[in-house]
PDB file of C-alpha atoms in Angstrom:
ATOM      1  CA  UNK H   1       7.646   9.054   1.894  1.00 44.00           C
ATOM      2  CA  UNK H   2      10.993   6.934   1.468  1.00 50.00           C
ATOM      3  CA  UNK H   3      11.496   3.530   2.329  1.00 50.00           C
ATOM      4  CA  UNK H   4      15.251   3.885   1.411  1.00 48.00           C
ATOM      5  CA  UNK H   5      17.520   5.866   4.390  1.00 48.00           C
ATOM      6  CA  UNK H   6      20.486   7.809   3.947  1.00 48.00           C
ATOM      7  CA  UNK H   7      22.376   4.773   5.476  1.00 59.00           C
ATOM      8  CA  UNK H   8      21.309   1.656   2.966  1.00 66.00           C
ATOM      9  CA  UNK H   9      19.456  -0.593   4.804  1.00 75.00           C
ATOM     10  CA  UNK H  10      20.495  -4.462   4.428  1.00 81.00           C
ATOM     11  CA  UNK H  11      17.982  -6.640   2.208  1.00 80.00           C
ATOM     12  CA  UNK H  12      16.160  -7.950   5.552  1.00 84.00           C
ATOM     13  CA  UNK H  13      16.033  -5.217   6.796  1.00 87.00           C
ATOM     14  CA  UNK H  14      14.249  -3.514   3.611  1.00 85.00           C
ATOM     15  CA  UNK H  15      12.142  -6.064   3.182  1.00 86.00           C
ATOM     16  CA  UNK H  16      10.672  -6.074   6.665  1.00 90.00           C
ATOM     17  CA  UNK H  17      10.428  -2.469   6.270  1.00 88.00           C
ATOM     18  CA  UNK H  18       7.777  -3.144   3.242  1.00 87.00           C
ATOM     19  CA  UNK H  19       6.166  -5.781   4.421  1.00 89.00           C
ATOM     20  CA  UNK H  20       5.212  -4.213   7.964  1.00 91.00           C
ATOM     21  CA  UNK H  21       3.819  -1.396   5.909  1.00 88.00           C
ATOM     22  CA  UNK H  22       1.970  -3.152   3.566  1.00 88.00           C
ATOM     23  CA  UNK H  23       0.223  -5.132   6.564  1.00 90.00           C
ATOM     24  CA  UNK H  24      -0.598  -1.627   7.767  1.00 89.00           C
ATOM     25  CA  UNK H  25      -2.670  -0.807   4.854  1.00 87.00           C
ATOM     26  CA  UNK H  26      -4.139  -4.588   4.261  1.00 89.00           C
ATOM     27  CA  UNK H  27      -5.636  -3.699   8.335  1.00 90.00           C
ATOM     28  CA  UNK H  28      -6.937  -0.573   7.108  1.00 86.00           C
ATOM     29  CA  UNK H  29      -8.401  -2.135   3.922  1.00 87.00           C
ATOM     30  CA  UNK H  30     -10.049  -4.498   6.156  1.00 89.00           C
ATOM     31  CA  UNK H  31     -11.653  -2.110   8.250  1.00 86.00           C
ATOM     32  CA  UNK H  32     -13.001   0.018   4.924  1.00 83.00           C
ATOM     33  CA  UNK H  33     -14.269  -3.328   3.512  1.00 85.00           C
ATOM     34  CA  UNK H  34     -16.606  -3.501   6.490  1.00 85.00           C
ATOM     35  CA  UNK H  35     -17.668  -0.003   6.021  1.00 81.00           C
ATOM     36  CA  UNK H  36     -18.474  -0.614   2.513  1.00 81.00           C
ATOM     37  CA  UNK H  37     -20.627  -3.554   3.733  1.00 84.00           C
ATOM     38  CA  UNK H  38     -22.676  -1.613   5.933  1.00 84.00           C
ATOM     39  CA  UNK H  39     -23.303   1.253   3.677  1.00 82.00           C
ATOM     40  CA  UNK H  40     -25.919   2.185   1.285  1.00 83.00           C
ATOM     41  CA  UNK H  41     -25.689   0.794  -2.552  1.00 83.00           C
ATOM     42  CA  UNK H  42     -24.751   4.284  -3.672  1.00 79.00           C
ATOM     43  CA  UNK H  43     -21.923   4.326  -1.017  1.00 81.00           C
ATOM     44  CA  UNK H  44     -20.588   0.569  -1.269  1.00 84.00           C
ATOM     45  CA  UNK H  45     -20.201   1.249  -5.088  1.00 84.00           C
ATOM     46  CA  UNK H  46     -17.729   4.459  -4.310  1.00 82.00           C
ATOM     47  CA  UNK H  47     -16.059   2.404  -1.609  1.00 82.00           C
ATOM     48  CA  UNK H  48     -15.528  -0.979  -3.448  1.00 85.00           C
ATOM     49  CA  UNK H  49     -14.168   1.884  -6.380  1.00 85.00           C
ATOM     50  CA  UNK H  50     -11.474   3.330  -4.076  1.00 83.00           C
ATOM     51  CA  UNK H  51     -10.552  -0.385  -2.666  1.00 86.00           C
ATOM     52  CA  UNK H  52      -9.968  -2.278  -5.863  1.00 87.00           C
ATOM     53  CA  UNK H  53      -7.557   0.931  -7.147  1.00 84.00           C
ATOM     54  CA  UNK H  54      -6.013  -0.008  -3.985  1.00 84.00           C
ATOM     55  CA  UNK H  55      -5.715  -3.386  -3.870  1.00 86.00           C
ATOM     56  CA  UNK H  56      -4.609  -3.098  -7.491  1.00 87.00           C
ATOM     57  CA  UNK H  57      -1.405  -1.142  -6.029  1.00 83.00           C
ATOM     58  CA  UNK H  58      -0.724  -3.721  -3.530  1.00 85.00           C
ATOM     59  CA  UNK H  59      -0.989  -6.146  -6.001  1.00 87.00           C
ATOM     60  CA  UNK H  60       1.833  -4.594  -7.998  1.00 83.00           C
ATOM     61  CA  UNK H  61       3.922  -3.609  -4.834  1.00 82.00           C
ATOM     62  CA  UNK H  62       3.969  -7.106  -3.334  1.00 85.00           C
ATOM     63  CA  UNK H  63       4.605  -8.614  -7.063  1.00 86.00           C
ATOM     64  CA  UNK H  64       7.625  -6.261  -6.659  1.00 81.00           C
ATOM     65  CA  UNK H  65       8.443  -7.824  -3.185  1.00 84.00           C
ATOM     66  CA  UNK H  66       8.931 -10.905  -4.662  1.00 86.00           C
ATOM     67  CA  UNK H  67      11.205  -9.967  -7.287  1.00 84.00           C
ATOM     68  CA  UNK H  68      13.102  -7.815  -5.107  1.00 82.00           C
ATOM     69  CA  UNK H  69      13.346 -11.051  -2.208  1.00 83.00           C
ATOM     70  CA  UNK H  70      14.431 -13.482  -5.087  1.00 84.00           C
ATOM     71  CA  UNK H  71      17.188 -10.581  -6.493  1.00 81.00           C
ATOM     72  CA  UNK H  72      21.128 -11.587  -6.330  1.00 81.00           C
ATOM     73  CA  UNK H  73      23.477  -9.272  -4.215  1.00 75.00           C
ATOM     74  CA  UNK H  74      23.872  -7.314  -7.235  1.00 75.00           C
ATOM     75  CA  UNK H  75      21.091  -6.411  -8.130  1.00 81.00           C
ATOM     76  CA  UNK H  76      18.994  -5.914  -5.563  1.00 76.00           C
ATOM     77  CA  UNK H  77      20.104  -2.778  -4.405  1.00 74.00           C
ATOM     78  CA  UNK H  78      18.974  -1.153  -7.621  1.00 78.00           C
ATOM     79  CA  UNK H  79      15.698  -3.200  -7.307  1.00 80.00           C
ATOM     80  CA  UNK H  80      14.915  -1.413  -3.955  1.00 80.00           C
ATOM     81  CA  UNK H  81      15.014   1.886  -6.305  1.00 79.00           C
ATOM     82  CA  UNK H  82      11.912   0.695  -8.424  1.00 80.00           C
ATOM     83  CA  UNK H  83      10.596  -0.452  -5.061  1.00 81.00           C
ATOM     84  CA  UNK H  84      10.364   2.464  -3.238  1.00 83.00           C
ATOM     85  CA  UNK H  85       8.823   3.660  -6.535  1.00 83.00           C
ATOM     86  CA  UNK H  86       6.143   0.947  -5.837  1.00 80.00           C
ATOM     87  CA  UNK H  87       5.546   1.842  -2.719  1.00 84.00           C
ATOM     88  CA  UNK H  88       5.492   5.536  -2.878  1.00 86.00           C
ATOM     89  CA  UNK H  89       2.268   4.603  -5.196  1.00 83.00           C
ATOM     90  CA  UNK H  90       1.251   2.196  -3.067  1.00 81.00           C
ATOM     91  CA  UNK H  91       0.865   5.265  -0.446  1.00 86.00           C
ATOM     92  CA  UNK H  92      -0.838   7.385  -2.307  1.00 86.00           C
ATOM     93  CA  UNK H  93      -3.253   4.934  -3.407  1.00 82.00           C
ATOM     94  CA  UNK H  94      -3.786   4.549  -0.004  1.00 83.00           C
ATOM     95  CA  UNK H  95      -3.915   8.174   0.690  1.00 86.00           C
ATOM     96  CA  UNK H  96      -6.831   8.733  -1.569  1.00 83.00           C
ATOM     97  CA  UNK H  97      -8.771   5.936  -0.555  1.00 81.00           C
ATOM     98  CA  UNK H  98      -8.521   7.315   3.331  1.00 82.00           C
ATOM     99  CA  UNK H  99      -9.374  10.811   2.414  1.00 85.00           C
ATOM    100  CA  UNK H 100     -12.481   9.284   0.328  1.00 80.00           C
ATOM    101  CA  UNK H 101     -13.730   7.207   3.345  1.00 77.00           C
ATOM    102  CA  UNK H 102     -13.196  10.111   5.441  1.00 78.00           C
ATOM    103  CA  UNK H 103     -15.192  12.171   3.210  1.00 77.00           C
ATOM    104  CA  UNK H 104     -17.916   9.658   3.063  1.00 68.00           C
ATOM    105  CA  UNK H 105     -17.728   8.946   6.510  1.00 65.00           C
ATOM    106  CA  UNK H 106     -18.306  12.493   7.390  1.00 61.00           C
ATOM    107  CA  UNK H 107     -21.448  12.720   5.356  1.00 64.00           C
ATOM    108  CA  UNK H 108     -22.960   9.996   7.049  1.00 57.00           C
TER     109      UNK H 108
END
């Protein structure tokens, strides 16, 4: 997945981009925290596991945000390279978690 378009977006547009995404996963996140609450000791262990990788990811994507928010003209657009790097791990952080919760989920 690509945040960056064959036509460049402009910073605010960029920026929304990422931050409607990241809210995205922070929902999901919320809704796996819950599940991790309800299930077993063996369970919440794997699912707190998968969530702090996660929220490790978003802590390093939205640290990139704000760098990329606070860049000059210049360099921004070079910025929004490392971004989408960010965020492409961001997603597959996100990926794994989902496919683990699934997994677990299913089991249940």
């Amino acid at each position: 997945m690509s945040f960056v378009e064959d036509a460049m977006p402009s910073r605010d547009e960029y920026i929304q981009k990422l931050k409607s995404q990241i809210d995205q996963w922070n929902a999901q996140a919320k809704d796996w925290e819950s599940k991790a609450r309800a299930a077993s000791a063996a369970m919440r262990a794997q699912y707190e596991k998968q969530l702090e990788q996660y929220r490790v990811r978003r802590d390093a994507a939205m640290a990139e945000l704000r760098r990329l928010q606070g860049a000059s003209a210049d360099a921004w657009q070079q910025m929004m390279r490392g971004m989408d790097e960010a965020m492409k791990s961001m997603q597959e952080a996100f990926e794994r978690a989902r496919k683990s919760f699934d997994a677990k989920r299913d089991k249940q």
